[in-house]
């Protein structure tokens, strides 16, 4: 029912918002068919963008993570039927949709099943990059699993022949569409895997619908490829197609032609690279020789190499000056040593007993040649020897007396100091002292 309103009698905004909420609420929850465009999970809530499959109409729908998980894996592009309820928020007037249940349908159901299978195989590690083998640089034998007379077979064989004509390709045909596809492809794969001459295997098929490519997402085929000892290249469909075989294979090729390009190098490109490498090598060698020649010429131009003895001339004067300094130092050292030796010799001579004897002294010794230092050491009549500077005198003790008295047994009146015996060397020495 339309509300009465005029410029003079407008309706309150809250009335309009409440009326819209009531009108929308009368629709209730409805089942709709749509395609999932985008899914975002935030804080236990999931926000989906649903689009009409045939018209350019899309809406945003919110639901719980539990509702979304109950539907199974739903990748973008899945077709679903959703039970949604529209609602209007009176504060903002915004229209929202709440999804209370969602179910995959048609291709959406297939995609959900495939997504669930992918998660299972991924959890087992079949997609792990660490288990994927590297392709040989130039395989001796190439195995090809494809349909007989298909465009994929021609693309692979023609591309390999054009890129590397000497390559050996062994083709094992199998159905690539239909109920027997999985069995035949597994059998062909195992035959090639058991051939010791085959170093890489290509599984190729052209594009097709989801149903046509469904056999290449089969679990048994994925496990057979994972168990193969020979590296496997998956070339199924086009770049937008991603069957499970692409994920479990060692290498994924976007097309059969791309697989052929990955398995063998281009002989023309390799020749070009070889010629370029040889040219760079020749240029490097020539450049190295030129640099070494220039360096050798620079070394030869140095004065020391042109006249090797020139460097010694500058050291001759230095050597001569050093020699003169050394000679002067030796002479001064000898002079100082000679003077020191003369002083030491003079001291030694001054302390020598011979020098004392030369000054008029004598050394008295008894018959045993023991030095006589006291009058008490000898008796009257004892023989003595007087050692002088120029010889030895043999003496006999006639008597002894102290320095204050005259000769023994002599008359004191006869003691005249002037009458001293000129041969009494001891008296002379005492007087001299």
Coordinates of C-alpha atoms in Angstrom, one line a residue:
X1 CA 0.0 0.0 0.0
X2 CA 1.4 3.4 -1.0
X3 CA 1.8 6.0 1.7
X4 CA 0.1 9.4 1.4
X5 CA 2.6 12.2 1.3
X6 CA 3.0 15.7 0.0
X7 CA 5.4 18.6 0.3
X8 CA 3.2 20.0 3.1
X9 CA 2.7 16.6 4.7
X10 CA 5.9 14.5 4.3
X11 CA 6.3 11.1 5.9
X12 CA 9.1 10.6 8.5
X13 CA 12.1 8.8 7.2
X14 CA 11.8 6.2 9.8
X15 CA 8.4 5.3 8.6
X16 CA 9.6 4.8 5.1
X17 CA 12.6 2.7 6.3
X18 CA 10.3 0.6 8.5
X19 CA 7.8 0.1 5.6
X20 CA 10.6 -1.0 3.3
X21 CA 11.8 -3.5 5.9
X22 CA 8.3 -4.9 6.3
X23 CA 7.7 -5.1 2.5
X24 CA 11.1 -6.9 2.0
X25 CA 10.4 -9.1 5.0
X26 CA 7.2 -10.4 3.4
X27 CA 9.3 -12.1 0.7
X28 CA 10.8 -14.4 3.3
X29 CA 13.6 -16.9 2.6
X30 CA 13.9 -18.2 -1.0
X31 CA 16.0 -20.7 -2.9
X32 CA 18.0 -19.0 -5.7
X33 CA 20.3 -20.4 -8.4
X34 CA 23.6 -18.5 -8.8
X35 CA 27.3 -18.8 -9.4
X36 CA 30.0 -18.0 -6.8
X37 CA 32.2 -15.2 -7.9
X38 CA 34.2 -14.5 -4.7
X39 CA 34.5 -15.8 -1.2
X40 CA 36.0 -14.0 1.8
X41 CA 36.2 -15.4 5.3
X42 CA 36.5 -12.9 8.2
X43 CA 36.1 -13.7 11.9
X44 CA 33.8 -16.7 11.6
X45 CA 31.7 -15.1 8.9
X46 CA 31.9 -15.7 5.2
X47 CA 31.0 -13.1 2.6
X48 CA 30.1 -14.4 -0.9
X49 CA 29.4 -12.6 -4.1
X50 CA 26.7 -14.4 -6.1
X51 CA 26.0 -13.7 -9.8
X52 CA 23.1 -14.7 -11.9
X53 CA 24.2 -17.3 -14.4
X54 CA 22.4 -15.7 -17.4
X55 CA 22.1 -12.0 -16.4
X56 CA 24.5 -9.3 -15.3
X57 CA 23.1 -9.3 -11.7
X58 CA 25.2 -9.9 -8.6
X59 CA 24.6 -9.5 -4.9
X60 CA 26.6 -9.8 -1.7
X61 CA 25.6 -12.5 0.7
X62 CA 26.8 -13.2 4.2
X63 CA 26.7 -16.5 6.0
X64 CA 28.5 -18.4 8.7
X65 CA 31.6 -20.5 8.2
X66 CA 29.7 -23.5 9.4
X67 CA 27.2 -23.2 6.6
X68 CA 30.0 -22.8 4.0
X69 CA 31.9 -25.8 5.4
X70 CA 28.8 -28.0 5.3
X71 CA 28.6 -27.4 1.6
X72 CA 32.1 -28.7 1.0
X73 CA 34.9 -27.1 -0.9
X74 CA 33.4 -24.4 -3.2
X75 CA 36.0 -22.8 -5.4
X76 CA 35.2 -19.6 -7.3
X77 CA 33.1 -20.3 -10.4
X78 CA 31.0 -23.0 -8.7
X79 CA 27.3 -23.1 -9.4
X80 CA 25.1 -23.4 -6.3
X81 CA 21.6 -23.2 -5.0
X82 CA 21.4 -21.0 -1.9
X83 CA 18.6 -20.4 0.6
X84 CA 18.8 -16.7 1.3
X85 CA 16.7 -14.2 3.1
X86 CA 16.7 -10.5 2.2
X87 CA 16.7 -7.9 5.0
X88 CA 16.8 -4.1 5.3
X89 CA 18.6 -2.4 8.1
X90 CA 16.5 0.5 9.3
X91 CA 19.4 2.6 10.6
X92 CA 21.2 2.7 7.2
X93 CA 18.5 1.6 4.8
X94 CA 21.0 -1.0 3.4
X95 CA 19.6 -4.1 1.8
X96 CA 21.5 -7.3 2.8
X97 CA 21.1 -11.0 2.1
X98 CA 21.7 -13.7 4.7
X99 CA 22.4 -17.2 3.4
X100 CA 21.1 -20.0 5.6
X101 CA 22.0 -23.0 3.4
X102 CA 24.0 -23.6 0.3
X103 CA 24.3 -26.6 -2.0
X104 CA 26.6 -27.1 -5.1
X105 CA 24.7 -28.1 -8.3
X106 CA 25.8 -29.1 -11.8
X107 CA 29.4 -28.1 -12.5
X108 CA 29.5 -26.6 -9.1
X109 CA 29.0 -30.0 -7.5
X110 CA 31.7 -31.4 -9.7
X111 CA 34.0 -28.6 -8.8
X112 CA 33.3 -29.1 -5.1
X113 CA 34.1 -32.8 -5.4
X114 CA 37.3 -32.0 -7.3
X115 CA 38.3 -29.5 -4.7
X116 CA 37.7 -32.0 -1.9
X117 CA 39.8 -34.5 -3.8
X118 CA 42.6 -32.0 -4.3
X119 CA 42.7 -31.2 -0.6
X120 CA 43.0 -34.9 0.3
X121 CA 45.8 -35.6 -2.2
X122 CA 47.6 -32.4 -1.1
X123 CA 47.4 -33.5 2.5
X124 CA 49.1 -36.7 1.5
X125 CA 52.0 -34.7 0.0
X126 CA 51.4 -35.7 -3.7
X127 CA 51.6 -32.0 -4.7
X128 CA 54.8 -31.3 -2.7
X129 CA 57.4 -29.6 -4.9
X130 CA 60.2 -31.6 -3.1
X131 CA 59.0 -34.9 -4.7
X132 CA 58.9 -33.6 -8.2
X133 CA 61.7 -34.8 -10.5
X134 CA 63.8 -32.6 -12.8
X135 CA 63.5 -33.1 -16.6
X136 CA 66.6 -34.4 -18.4
X137 CA 68.5 -31.8 -20.4
X138 CA 68.4 -33.9 -23.6
X139 CA 66.4 -37.1 -23.2
X140 CA 67.5 -40.1 -25.2
X141 CA 63.9 -41.3 -25.5
X142 CA 60.6 -39.5 -25.1
X143 CA 57.3 -41.2 -24.2
X144 CA 54.0 -39.8 -25.4
X145 CA 50.5 -40.8 -24.1
X146 CA 47.7 -39.3 -26.2
X147 CA 44.8 -40.1 -28.5
X148 CA 45.4 -41.6 -31.9
X149 CA 45.3 -39.1 -34.7
X150 CA 44.5 -36.2 -32.4
X151 CA 45.7 -32.6 -32.8
X152 CA 47.6 -33.0 -29.5
X153 CA 49.7 -35.8 -31.0
X154 CA 50.5 -33.9 -34.1
X155 CA 51.4 -30.8 -32.1
X156 CA 53.8 -32.7 -29.8
X157 CA 55.5 -34.8 -32.6
X158 CA 55.8 -31.9 -35.1
X159 CA 57.2 -29.5 -32.5
X160 CA 59.8 -32.0 -31.2
X161 CA 60.8 -32.8 -34.8
X162 CA 61.2 -29.1 -35.6
X163 CA 63.2 -28.3 -32.5
X164 CA 65.4 -31.4 -32.3
X165 CA 65.1 -33.7 -35.3
X166 CA 67.3 -36.5 -33.8
X167 CA 64.9 -37.0 -30.8
X168 CA 63.3 -40.4 -30.4
X169 CA 59.6 -40.4 -29.6
X170 CA 57.7 -43.5 -28.6
X171 CA 53.9 -43.0 -28.7
X172 CA 51.4 -45.2 -26.9
X173 CA 47.8 -44.4 -27.9
X174 CA 45.0 -44.3 -25.3
X175 CA 41.5 -43.0 -25.2
X176 CA 41.5 -39.5 -23.8
X177 CA 37.7 -39.2 -23.4
X178 CA 35.1 -41.6 -22.2
X179 CA 34.7 -44.2 -19.5
X180 CA 37.9 -46.1 -20.3
X181 CA 40.1 -43.1 -20.4
X182 CA 41.6 -43.6 -16.9
X183 CA 42.3 -47.3 -17.4
X184 CA 43.9 -46.9 -20.8
X185 CA 46.0 -43.8 -19.8
X186 CA 47.3 -45.7 -16.7
X187 CA 48.2 -48.7 -18.8
X188 CA 50.1 -46.6 -21.4
X189 CA 51.9 -44.7 -18.6
X190 CA 53.1 -47.9 -17.0
X191 CA 54.3 -49.4 -20.3
X192 CA 56.4 -46.3 -21.0
X193 CA 57.6 -46.1 -17.3
X194 CA 58.9 -49.7 -17.6
X195 CA 60.9 -48.9 -20.8
X196 CA 64.5 -48.2 -19.9
X197 CA 65.0 -46.1 -23.0
X198 CA 62.4 -43.6 -22.1
X199 CA 63.6 -40.7 -19.9
X200 CA 60.5 -38.5 -19.9
X201 CA 56.8 -39.1 -20.5
X202 CA 54.2 -36.6 -21.9
X203 CA 50.5 -37.1 -21.3
X204 CA 48.7 -34.8 -23.8
X205 CA 45.1 -33.9 -24.6
X206 CA 43.5 -30.9 -26.3
X207 CA 41.0 -28.6 -24.6
X208 CA 37.4 -29.6 -23.7
X209 CA 34.6 -29.1 -21.2
X210 CA 34.8 -29.9 -17.5
X211 CA 33.2 -33.3 -18.1
X212 CA 35.7 -34.1 -21.0
X213 CA 38.7 -33.3 -18.7
X214 CA 37.2 -35.0 -15.6
X215 CA 39.1 -38.3 -16.2
X216 CA 42.4 -36.5 -15.8
X217 CA 41.3 -35.5 -12.2
X218 CA 40.7 -39.2 -11.3
X219 CA 42.4 -40.2 -8.0
X220 CA 43.8 -43.5 -9.4
X221 CA 45.4 -41.7 -12.3
X222 CA 46.9 -39.1 -10.0
X223 CA 48.4 -41.9 -7.8
X224 CA 49.8 -43.7 -10.8
X225 CA 51.6 -40.6 -12.0
X226 CA 52.9 -39.9 -8.5
X227 CA 54.3 -43.5 -8.4
X228 CA 56.0 -43.3 -11.8
X229 CA 59.8 -43.4 -11.7
X230 CA 60.1 -41.5 -15.0
X231 CA 59.4 -37.7 -14.9
X232 CA 55.9 -36.9 -16.2
X233 CA 54.8 -33.8 -18.0
X234 CA 51.0 -33.0 -17.9
X235 CA 49.7 -31.2 -21.0
X236 CA 45.9 -31.4 -20.6
X237 CA 43.6 -28.8 -22.1
X238 CA 44.5 -25.1 -22.2
X239 CA 46.2 -22.7 -19.8
X240 CA 42.9 -22.1 -18.0
X241 CA 42.3 -25.8 -17.4
X242 CA 43.8 -27.2 -14.2
X243 CA 43.0 -30.9 -13.7
X244 CA 44.5 -32.7 -10.8
X245 CA 47.0 -34.4 -13.1
X246 CA 48.6 -30.9 -13.6
X247 CA 49.2 -30.7 -9.8
X248 CA 50.7 -34.2 -9.3
X249 CA 52.8 -34.3 -12.4
X250 CA 56.5 -33.3 -12.2
X251 CA 56.0 -30.5 -14.8
X252 CA 52.8 -28.8 -15.9
X253 CA 52.6 -27.6 -19.6
X254 CA 50.0 -25.1 -20.6
X255 CA 49.4 -26.9 -24.0
X256 CA 50.8 -30.0 -25.8
X257 CA 53.0 -27.7 -27.9
X258 CA 54.4 -26.1 -24.6
X259 CA 55.2 -29.7 -23.4
X260 CA 57.2 -30.4 -26.5
X261 CA 59.1 -27.2 -26.0
X262 CA 60.0 -28.0 -22.4
X263 CA 61.2 -31.6 -23.2
X264 CA 63.7 -30.7 -26.0
X265 CA 65.7 -27.6 -26.7
X266 CA 65.5 -25.8 -30.0
X267 CA 68.5 -26.8 -32.1
X268 CA 68.5 -23.5 -34.0
X269 CA 68.5 -21.5 -30.8
X270 CA 71.2 -23.7 -29.3
X271 CA 73.4 -23.2 -32.4
X272 CA 72.8 -19.5 -32.1
X273 CA 73.8 -19.5 -28.5
X274 CA 76.8 -21.7 -29.2
X275 CA 78.0 -19.2 -31.9
X276 CA 77.4 -16.3 -29.5
X277 CA 79.3 -18.1 -26.8
X278 CA 82.2 -18.9 -29.1
X279 CA 82.2 -15.2 -30.3
X280 CA 82.3 -14.0 -26.7
X281 CA 85.0 -16.5 -25.9
X282 CA 87.1 -15.4 -28.9
X283 CA 86.6 -11.8 -27.9
X284 CA 87.6 -12.5 -24.3
X285 CA 90.7 -14.3 -25.4
X286 CA 91.7 -11.6 -27.8
X287 CA 91.0 -9.0 -25.2
X288 CA 93.1 -10.9 -22.6
X289 CA 96.0 -11.2 -25.1
X290 CA 95.8 -7.5 -25.9
X291 CA 95.8 -6.6 -22.2
X292 CA 98.7 -8.9 -21.4
X293 CA 100.6 -7.5 -24.4
X294 CA 100.1 -3.9 -23.2
X295 CA 101.1 -4.8 -19.7
X296 CA 104.2 -6.5 -21.0
X297 CA 105.1 -3.5 -23.1
X298 CA 104.6 -1.2 -20.1
X299 CA 106.9 -3.4 -18.0
X300 CA 109.5 -3.5 -20.7
X301 CA 109.4 0.3 -21.0
X302 CA 110.4 0.8 -17.4
X303 CA 114.0 2.1 -16.9
X304 CA 114.9 -0.8 -14.6
X305 CA 114.3 -3.3 -17.4
X306 CA 116.0 -1.2 -20.1
X307 CA 119.1 -0.8 -18.0
X308 CA 119.1 -3.2 -15.0
X309 CA 122.4 -1.9 -13.6
X310 CA 121.0 1.7 -13.4
X311 CA 119.4 1.0 -10.1
X312 CA 122.7 -0.1 -8.6
X313 CA 124.5 3.2 -9.5
X314 CA 122.3 5.1 -7.1
X315 CA 123.4 2.8 -4.3
X316 CA 127.1 3.0 -5.0
X317 CA 127.5 6.4 -3.3
X318 CA 125.4 5.3 -0.4
X319 CA 127.6 2.1 0.0
X320 CA 130.8 4.2 -0.3
X321 CA 129.6 6.6 2.4
X322 CA 128.6 3.7 4.7
X323 CA 132.0 2.1 4.1
X324 CA 133.9 5.3 5.1
X325 CA 131.7 5.7 8.2
X326 CA 132.5 2.1 9.1
X327 CA 136.3 2.6 8.6
X328 CA 136.3 5.8 10.7
X329 CA 134.2 4.0 13.4
X330 CA 136.6 1.1 13.5
X331 CA 139.6 3.4 13.7
X332 CA 138.1 5.4 16.6
X333 CA 137.2 2.2 18.4
X334 CA 140.8 0.9 18.0
X335 CA 142.2 4.2 19.2
X336 CA 140.0 4.2 22.3
X337 CA 140.9 0.5 23.0
X338 CA 144.6 1.2 22.6
X339 CA 144.5 4.1 25.0
X340 CA 142.6 2.1 27.5
X341 CA 145.0 -0.7 27.1
X342 CA 148.0 1.7 27.7
X343 CA 146.4 3.0 30.9
X344 CA 145.7 -0.5 32.1
X345 CA 149.3 -1.6 31.3
X346 CA 150.7 1.4 33.2
X347 CA 148.5 0.5 36.2
X348 CA 149.7 -3.1 36.1
X349 CA 153.3 -2.1 35.8
X350 CA 153.0 0.4 38.6
X351 CA 151.7 -2.4 40.8
X352 CA 154.4 -4.9 39.7
X353 CA 157.0 -6.0 42.3
X354 CA 159.7 -5.5 39.7
X355 CA 158.9 -1.8 39.5
X356 CA 159.3 -1.7 43.3
X357 CA 162.7 -3.5 43.0
X358 CA 163.8 -1.0 40.4
X359 CA 163.2 1.8 42.8
X360 CA 165.9 0.3 45.2
X361 CA 163.9 -2.1 47.3
X362 CA 164.9 -5.7 48.0
X363 CA 163.0 -8.8 48.9
X364 CA 164.5 -11.0 51.7
X365 CA 163.8 -14.7 51.6
X366 CA 165.0 -17.5 54.0
X367 CA 166.5 -20.8 53.0
X368 CA 163.0 -22.1 52.2
X369 CA 162.4 -19.1 49.9
X370 CA 159.8 -17.8 52.3
X371 CA 159.5 -14.1 52.5
X372 CA 161.0 -12.5 55.6
X373 CA 158.8 -9.8 57.0
X374 CA 160.1 -9.6 60.6
X375 CA 163.4 -9.8 62.4
X376 CA 161.9 -12.5 64.5
X377 CA 161.5 -14.7 61.5
X378 CA 165.3 -15.5 61.3
X379 CA 168.1 -16.3 63.7
X380 CA 171.6 -15.1 63.8
X381 CA 173.7 -16.9 61.3
X382 CA 170.8 -18.0 59.2
X383 CA 171.4 -17.7 55.4
X384 CA 169.1 -15.2 53.5
X385 CA 168.7 -14.3 49.9
X386 CA 168.1 -10.7 48.8
X387 CA 166.3 -10.3 45.6
X388 CA 167.2 -7.1 43.8
X389 CA 166.1 -5.7 40.4
X390 CA 169.2 -7.0 38.6
X391 CA 170.0 -10.2 40.7
X392 CA 170.1 -12.0 44.0
X393 CA 172.5 -11.6 46.9
X394 CA 173.3 -14.4 49.3
X395 CA 173.5 -13.0 52.9
X396 CA 174.1 -14.3 56.4
X397 CA 172.4 -12.8 59.5
X398 CA 175.0 -11.3 61.8
X399 CA 172.4 -9.9 64.2
X400 CA 169.2 -8.0 64.5
X401 CA 168.1 -4.9 66.3
X402 CA 165.1 -2.5 66.4
X403 CA 165.1 0.6 64.2
X404 CA 165.8 2.8 67.3
X405 CA 168.9 0.9 68.4
X406 CA 172.2 0.4 66.7
X407 CA 173.7 -2.9 65.4
X408 CA 173.8 -5.8 67.9
X409 CA 176.9 -6.2 70.1
X410 CA 178.2 -2.9 69.0
X411 CA 179.6 -0.2 71.2
X412 CA 177.2 2.7 71.5
X413 CA 180.0 5.1 71.3
X414 CA 180.9 3.7 68.0
X415 CA 177.4 4.2 66.5
X416 CA 177.9 6.9 63.9
X417 CA 175.1 7.4 61.5
X418 CA 177.5 8.3 58.8
X419 CA 179.4 5.1 59.2
X420 CA 176.6 2.9 57.8
X421 CA 177.6 -0.1 55.8
X422 CA 177.1 0.7 52.2
X423 CA 176.2 -2.9 51.5
X424 CA 173.3 -2.8 54.0
X425 CA 170.6 -2.5 51.4
X426 CA 167.9 -3.0 54.0
X427 CA 169.0 0.1 55.9
X428 CA 169.2 2.0 52.7
X429 CA 165.7 0.9 51.8
X430 CA 164.4 1.8 55.2
X431 CA 166.1 5.3 54.9
X432 CA 164.7 5.7 51.5
X433 CA 161.2 4.8 52.6

